[in-house]
Tab-separated table of C-alpha atoms in Angstrom:
chain	number	residue	atom	x	y	z
Q	26	MET	CA	105.465	289.947	177.591
Q	27	VAL	CA	104.233	293.361	178.742
Q	28	GLY	CA	105.424	294.840	175.468
Q	29	SER	CA	102.941	292.679	173.587
Q	30	VAL	CA	99.989	294.165	175.479
Q	31	GLY	CA	98.454	297.174	173.787
Q	32	GLY	CA	98.159	300.536	175.516
Q	33	ALA	CA	94.405	300.151	175.921
Q	34	GLY	CA	94.876	296.739	177.531
Q	35	VAL	CA	97.305	298.112	180.110
Q	36	ALA	CA	95.003	301.019	180.923
Q	37	GLY	CA	92.051	298.650	181.265
Q	38	LEU	CA	94.044	296.372	183.527
Q	39	ALA	CA	95.125	299.309	185.693
Q	40	THR	CA	91.521	300.494	185.935
Q	41	ALA	CA	90.336	297.021	186.893
Q	42	LEU	CA	93.008	296.747	189.597
Q	43	MET	CA	92.093	300.175	191.022
Q	44	LYS	CA	88.398	299.244	191.086
Q	45	GLU	CA	89.214	295.997	192.890
Q	46	LYS	CA	91.300	297.839	195.474
Q	47	THR	CA	88.499	300.353	195.989
Q	48	THR	CA	86.000	297.532	196.460
Q	49	VAL	CA	88.242	295.844	199.037
Q	50	GLN	CA	88.603	299.140	200.919
Q	51	ASP	CA	84.826	299.663	200.856
Q	52	VAL	CA	84.301	296.209	202.357
Q	53	GLU	CA	86.891	296.884	205.053
Q	54	VAL	CA	85.255	300.215	205.945
Q	55	SER	CA	81.868	298.498	206.142
Q	56	LEU	CA	83.292	295.877	208.497
Q	57	VAL	CA	84.802	298.538	210.758
Q	58	LYS	CA	81.504	300.456	210.852
Q	59	LYS	CA	79.616	297.268	211.728
Q	60	ALA	CA	82.099	296.503	214.522
Q	61	GLN	CA	81.639	300.044	215.863
Q	62	ASP	CA	77.859	299.606	215.806
Q	63	ILE	CA	78.174	296.349	217.734
Q	64	GLU	CA	80.432	297.962	220.354
Q	65	LYS	CA	77.996	300.865	220.710
Q	66	VAL	CA	75.107	298.462	221.345
Q	67	LYS	CA	77.204	296.544	223.878
Q	68	GLY	CA	78.052	299.781	225.691
Q	69	GLU	CA	74.429	300.877	225.763
Q	70	SER	CA	73.409	297.473	227.110
Q	71	ALA	CA	76.068	297.673	229.808
Q	72	LEU	CA	74.836	301.112	230.862
Q	73	LYS	CA	71.255	299.850	231.031
Q	74	LEU	CA	72.389	296.924	233.174
Q	75	ILE	CA	74.275	299.236	235.525
Q	76	ASP	CA	71.284	301.579	235.759
Q	77	SER	CA	68.974	298.698	236.579
Q	78	ALA	CA	71.252	297.273	239.279
Q	79	SER	CA	69.647	297.429	242.721
Q	80	GLY	CA	72.886	298.431	244.407
Q	81	VAL	CA	73.345	301.731	242.611
Q	82	THR	CA	74.158	304.524	245.016
Q	83	GLY	CA	72.870	308.064	244.673
Q	84	SER	CA	76.116	309.159	243.055
Q	85	GLY	CA	75.610	306.749	240.159
Q	86	HIS	CA	78.270	304.286	241.301
Q	87	VAL	CA	77.562	300.604	241.800
Q	88	ASP	CA	77.847	299.559	245.450
Q	89	VAL	CA	79.996	296.434	245.420
Q	90	HIS	CA	79.813	295.992	249.209
Q	91	VAL	CA	76.266	294.598	249.383
């Protein structure tokens, strides 16, 4: 069956498959970057919460023995 496909058809198919794989990788990279952005925002929010806690000692540690 492959023998019946012309050389240009095989090259076009290979190109299409490589483009699809590249697109899938681009989507995966975008998802990872978005997840990193979300984790960064969560970390910044946690730091703000810790800073705003009334039981923060002078050394920057949260006093859990209130």
